[in-house]
Every structure is written in structure tokens, then in C-alpha cells.
Amino acid sequence: MPELPDVESFRKTAQKALGKRIDEVSINMNRMFEASDSSLRKHLKGNKMGKTKRHGKYLFLRINRGKWLVLHFGMTGDVTYAKEESDHSIIVLGFSNGRKLCIISVRKLGTVDLADEVGDYIEKKGLGPDAMDISRDEFRKRIGGSRGSVKTALMDQKKVAGIGNIYADEILYQSGIHPKRKIGDINEKKLEEMHKNMLRIFKTAIRNNANPDEFPRSYLLHNREDGGSCSGGRIKKITVNGRSTYYCPAVQK
DNA sequence: AGCCCTGTTGCCGA
DNA sequence: ATCGGCAACAGGGC
């Protein structure tokens, strides 16, 4: 689930607790946690939920003056705000209105951390500019300036933050580019087209709360399986950068 | 029931 | 730069 649009949707959910005081804290520690149980409790309990930020696939929740709760979900995740506690919650924040903000991670592959400054944290991680924020020229410079395959470049969080396996395939499909094409083989005009498509796809996904059922039918995502149908032919499955990759040979060159 | 494979991520070592 | 292995777990196929 958690690529840029999913995390943006998590952020909006967390935003519903804005200004609410955290009365109760429940933490199910596991290997995701970089911050200790005691320091998390110290910074969470009794404080009010502040503003929220997202950068790439990272979510930042301000929980105390200058302190941020940092969340990265790995391959699975969700955030809920309701009276009921969700299964697989790693952190549950209880508020006086009886509602709970649940941070969910079924597979426990991500990260939970504390940070003083969002910008410093992003820099420390070496993340590139957020995909929704990056200018056309910057995109062309960062993606175009590598030697490997175009899909590998798109998924490199150090170049541009937020594009994962599913959306990389979608961007390449809609841009008519074979995932294994070498970057050097793609001209500037095509790179700019990719940038435009990336923004459009993410905007569409965000508008629909990252729910693929609501995306246009023309999206690859709906037929993302070996032998799946496409206007031009059949979807093919290959491996790129160690990840399953789906594309249409008739459409993508 | 149980075994095997796959996977929306990212780090590490060869 | 690229590749395989790995982390933890659920769900589907057989």
C-alpha cells in the first residue's frame, strides 16, 4: 500500500486529530522502533497533536514543541481514527473524545522514530525532493543524470522521493516507455512528459484517497498481472531492480 | 492441515 | 552500478 498517495491519505487521517490532547498511549514495540518506549511515551503523552507533514513515503506528526513522530510503513500500513482500535496497531493514541489514532503495520518492516526537525531528518536519510514538489527541470536533471534503467531511477528515493513499484510501472505505462530502457536513451522532451504524467497520476490517486477502484479504467493498475489485457496487447511480467514489473510490450518501447 | 510462493520497502554485503 | 538475501507476516494455490 504505502507509496506517496497512500501516505498522503494517512496524513489526512492523522490530521483529524489536530489539536486533540493525547490521553493514552499504547505501544507494541518491535524492530521498527528506532526510538525507545520510554522516550516515545515521554514525548507523546499529555501533548497535543500538532501539524502533519509528508515527504515521499515518510509521515511526520508533530507531537510536542519541535518534536516529530516519524513513521515509515515498509510494505504494509494504514492509519485509522475511530472509536475502535484496529488490528495490528503498533501505536495507539487515545484522545479525550474517545477516539483513537491507530498506526498500523502488519508486516512490521518500516520505521518509527523521533526527530527534532523534518528537514534535517530528510537530509540525514538522503531523500530527494518530494515527487509532488519537484519542478520539471529538477526532475529532468535528477532522473536524467543516471546510467541505469529508467525504472530503477524512478524508484530511487535519493533522486525523487515517493515513487514505489506500483506507481513506477504506472508512470512508465502511461508514458509509453519500456521499464528497462536506459536513461541515456531517453531525450529531454520524454523526461518532461514523464514528469507531467507522474504529477497527473499522483494527483488523481490523492484525489481518490489512493483507492485504485476509483482510478480511471485506462490505468495499468487494474490489469497489473501476467497476461492481463491492455488496449495494445497483453501485459507481461519481468523483473527489474529485483522487483516484479508489469508492462505492455505493444505500448511501451 | 501444511508447505511454498509472492509481495505496495529498504538496507546490506559481495 | 547491480544482484541476491533478508526482515515479518498474510493470503492464495495446491
mmCIF file of N, CA and C (backbone and C1' of nucleotides) in Angstrom, chain B:
data_model
loop_
_atom_site.group_PDB
_atom_site.id
_atom_site.type_symbol
_atom_site.label_atom_id
_atom_site.label_comp_id
_atom_site.label_asym_id
_atom_site.label_seq_id
_atom_site.Cartn_x
_atom_site.Cartn_y
_atom_site.Cartn_z
ATOM 1 P P DA B 1 -6.718 -26.287 10.229
ATOM 2 O "O5'" DA B 1 -5.836 -27.506 9.783
ATOM 3 C "C5'" DA B 1 -5.732 -28.750 10.473
ATOM 4 C "C4'" DA B 1 -4.498 -29.446 9.949
ATOM 5 C "C3'" DA B 1 -3.252 -28.565 10.051
ATOM 6 O "O3'" DA B 1 -2.136 -29.357 10.421
ATOM 7 C "C1'" DA B 1 -3.672 -29.080 7.764
ATOM 8 P P DG B 2 -0.789 -28.581 10.816
ATOM 9 O "O5'" DG B 2 -0.033 -28.496 9.425
ATOM 10 C "C5'" DG B 2 0.304 -29.690 8.751
ATOM 11 C "C4'" DG B 2 1.045 -29.353 7.472
ATOM 12 C "C3'" DG B 2 2.078 -28.232 7.645
ATOM 13 O "O3'" DG B 2 3.208 -28.587 6.874
ATOM 14 C "C1'" DG B 2 0.612 -27.686 5.918
ATOM 15 P P DC B 3 4.650 -28.002 7.219
ATOM 16 O "O5'" DC B 3 5.239 -27.806 5.770
ATOM 17 C "C5'" DC B 3 5.000 -28.794 4.764
ATOM 18 C "C4'" DC B 3 5.070 -28.151 3.401
ATOM 19 C "C3'" DC B 3 6.137 -27.062 3.314
ATOM 20 O "O3'" DC B 3 6.915 -27.278 2.156
ATOM 21 C "C1'" DC B 3 4.052 -26.226 2.566
ATOM 22 P P DC B 4 8.266 -26.426 1.902
ATOM 23 O "O5'" DC B 4 7.788 -25.490 0.710
ATOM 24 C "C5'" DC B 4 7.097 -26.068 -0.400
ATOM 25 C "C4'" DC B 4 6.666 -24.969 -1.341
ATOM 26 C "C3'" DC B 4 7.682 -23.825 -1.428
ATOM 27 O "O3'" DC B 4 7.884 -23.490 -2.791
ATOM 28 C "C1'" DC B 4 5.550 -22.967 -0.833
ATOM 29 P P DC B 5 9.049 -22.418 -3.151
ATOM 30 O "O5'" DC B 5 8.151 -21.217 -3.674
ATOM 31 C "C5'" DC B 5 7.089 -21.482 -4.572
ATOM 32 C "C4'" DC B 5 6.260 -20.236 -4.758
ATOM 33 C "C3'" DC B 5 7.105 -18.970 -4.912
ATOM 34 O "O3'" DC B 5 6.680 -18.296 -6.081
ATOM 35 C "C1'" DC B 5 5.468 -18.683 -3.197
ATOM 36 P P DT B 6 7.540 -17.014 -6.570
ATOM 37 O "O5'" DT B 6 6.633 -15.818 -6.054
ATOM 38 C "C5'" DT B 6 5.281 -15.724 -6.493
ATOM 39 C "C4'" DT B 6 4.608 -14.577 -5.787
ATOM 40 C "C3'" DT B 6 5.461 -13.304 -5.765
ATOM 41 O "O3'" DT B 6 4.769 -12.256 -6.417
ATOM 42 C "C1'" DT B 6 4.593 -13.818 -3.595
ATOM 43 P P DG B 7 5.579 -10.986 -6.896
ATOM 44 O "O5'" DG B 7 5.168 -9.898 -5.810
ATOM 45 C "C5'" DG B 7 3.796 -9.703 -5.444
ATOM 46 C "C4'" DG B 7 3.752 -8.840 -4.223
ATOM 47 C "C3'" DG B 7 4.874 -7.799 -4.192
ATOM 48 O "O3'" DG B 7 4.350 -6.474 -4.177
ATOM 49 C "C1'" DG B 7 4.738 -9.007 -2.134
ATOM 50 P P DT B 8 4.937 -5.633 -5.393
ATOM 51 O "O5'" DT B 8 5.107 -4.192 -4.755
ATOM 52 C "C5'" DT B 8 3.952 -3.585 -4.342
ATOM 53 C "C4'" DT B 8 4.195 -2.148 -3.924
ATOM 54 C "C3'" DT B 8 5.047 -1.948 -2.681
ATOM 55 O "O3'" DT B 8 5.453 -0.569 -2.650
ATOM 56 C "C1'" DT B 8 2.822 -1.568 -2.150
ATOM 57 P P DT B 9 6.970 -0.260 -2.847
ATOM 58 O "O5'" DT B 9 7.586 -0.670 -1.431
ATOM 59 C "C5'" DT B 9 7.196 0.051 -0.271
ATOM 60 C "C4'" DT B 9 8.380 0.199 0.660
ATOM 61 C "C3'" DT B 9 9.615 0.814 -0.008
ATOM 62 O "O3'" DT B 9 10.086 1.869 0.815
ATOM 63 C "C1'" DT B 9 10.181 -1.260 1.024
ATOM 64 P P DG B 10 11.326 2.792 0.322
ATOM 65 O "O5'" DG B 10 12.562 2.113 1.069
ATOM 66 C "C5'" DG B 10 12.544 2.046 2.484
ATOM 67 C "C4'" DG B 10 13.705 1.219 2.966
ATOM 68 C "C3'" DG B 10 15.057 1.657 2.388
ATOM 69 O "O3'" DG B 10 16.010 1.584 3.423
ATOM 70 C "C1'" DG B 10 14.759 -0.620 2.034
ATOM 71 P P DC B 11 17.298 2.512 3.343
ATOM 72 O "O5'" DC B 11 18.345 1.623 4.163
ATOM 73 C "C5'" DC B 11 17.911 0.928 5.331
ATOM 74 C "C4'" DC B 11 18.738 -0.318 5.482
ATOM 75 C "C3'" DC B 11 20.214 -0.085 5.144
ATOM 76 O "O3'" DC B 11 21.017 -0.552 6.207
ATOM 77 C "C1'" DC B 11 19.348 -1.948 3.941
ATOM 78 P P DC B 12 22.571 -0.184 6.196
ATOM 79 O "O5'" DC B 12 23.222 -1.586 5.811
ATOM 80 C "C5'" DC B 12 22.764 -2.781 6.439
ATOM 81 C "C4'" DC B 12 23.379 -3.965 5.727
ATOM 82 C "C3'" DC B 12 24.814 -3.679 5.262
ATOM 83 O "O3'" DC B 12 25.698 -4.648 5.802
ATOM 84 C "C1'" DC B 12 23.493 -4.594 3.491
ATOM 85 P P DG B 13 27.302 -4.335 5.685
ATOM 86 O "O5'" DG B 13 27.804 -5.590 4.850
ATOM 87 C "C5'" DG B 13 27.236 -6.880 5.070
ATOM 88 C "C4'" DG B 13 27.466 -7.738 3.841
ATOM 89 C "C3'" DG B 13 28.889 -7.614 3.275
ATOM 90 O "O3'" DG B 13 29.329 -8.891 2.841
ATOM 91 C "C1'" DG B 13 27.329 -7.052 1.607
ATOM 92 P P DA B 14 30.884 -9.090 2.366
ATOM 93 O "O5'" DA B 14 30.727 -9.598 0.878
ATOM 94 C "C5'" DA B 14 29.984 -10.805 0.608
ATOM 95 C "C4'" DA B 14 29.761 -10.938 -0.890
ATOM 96 C "C3'" DA B 14 31.051 -10.895 -1.714
ATOM 97 O "O3'" DA B 14 30.953 -11.798 -2.806
ATOM 98 C "C1'" DA B 14 29.614 -9.158 -2.419
#
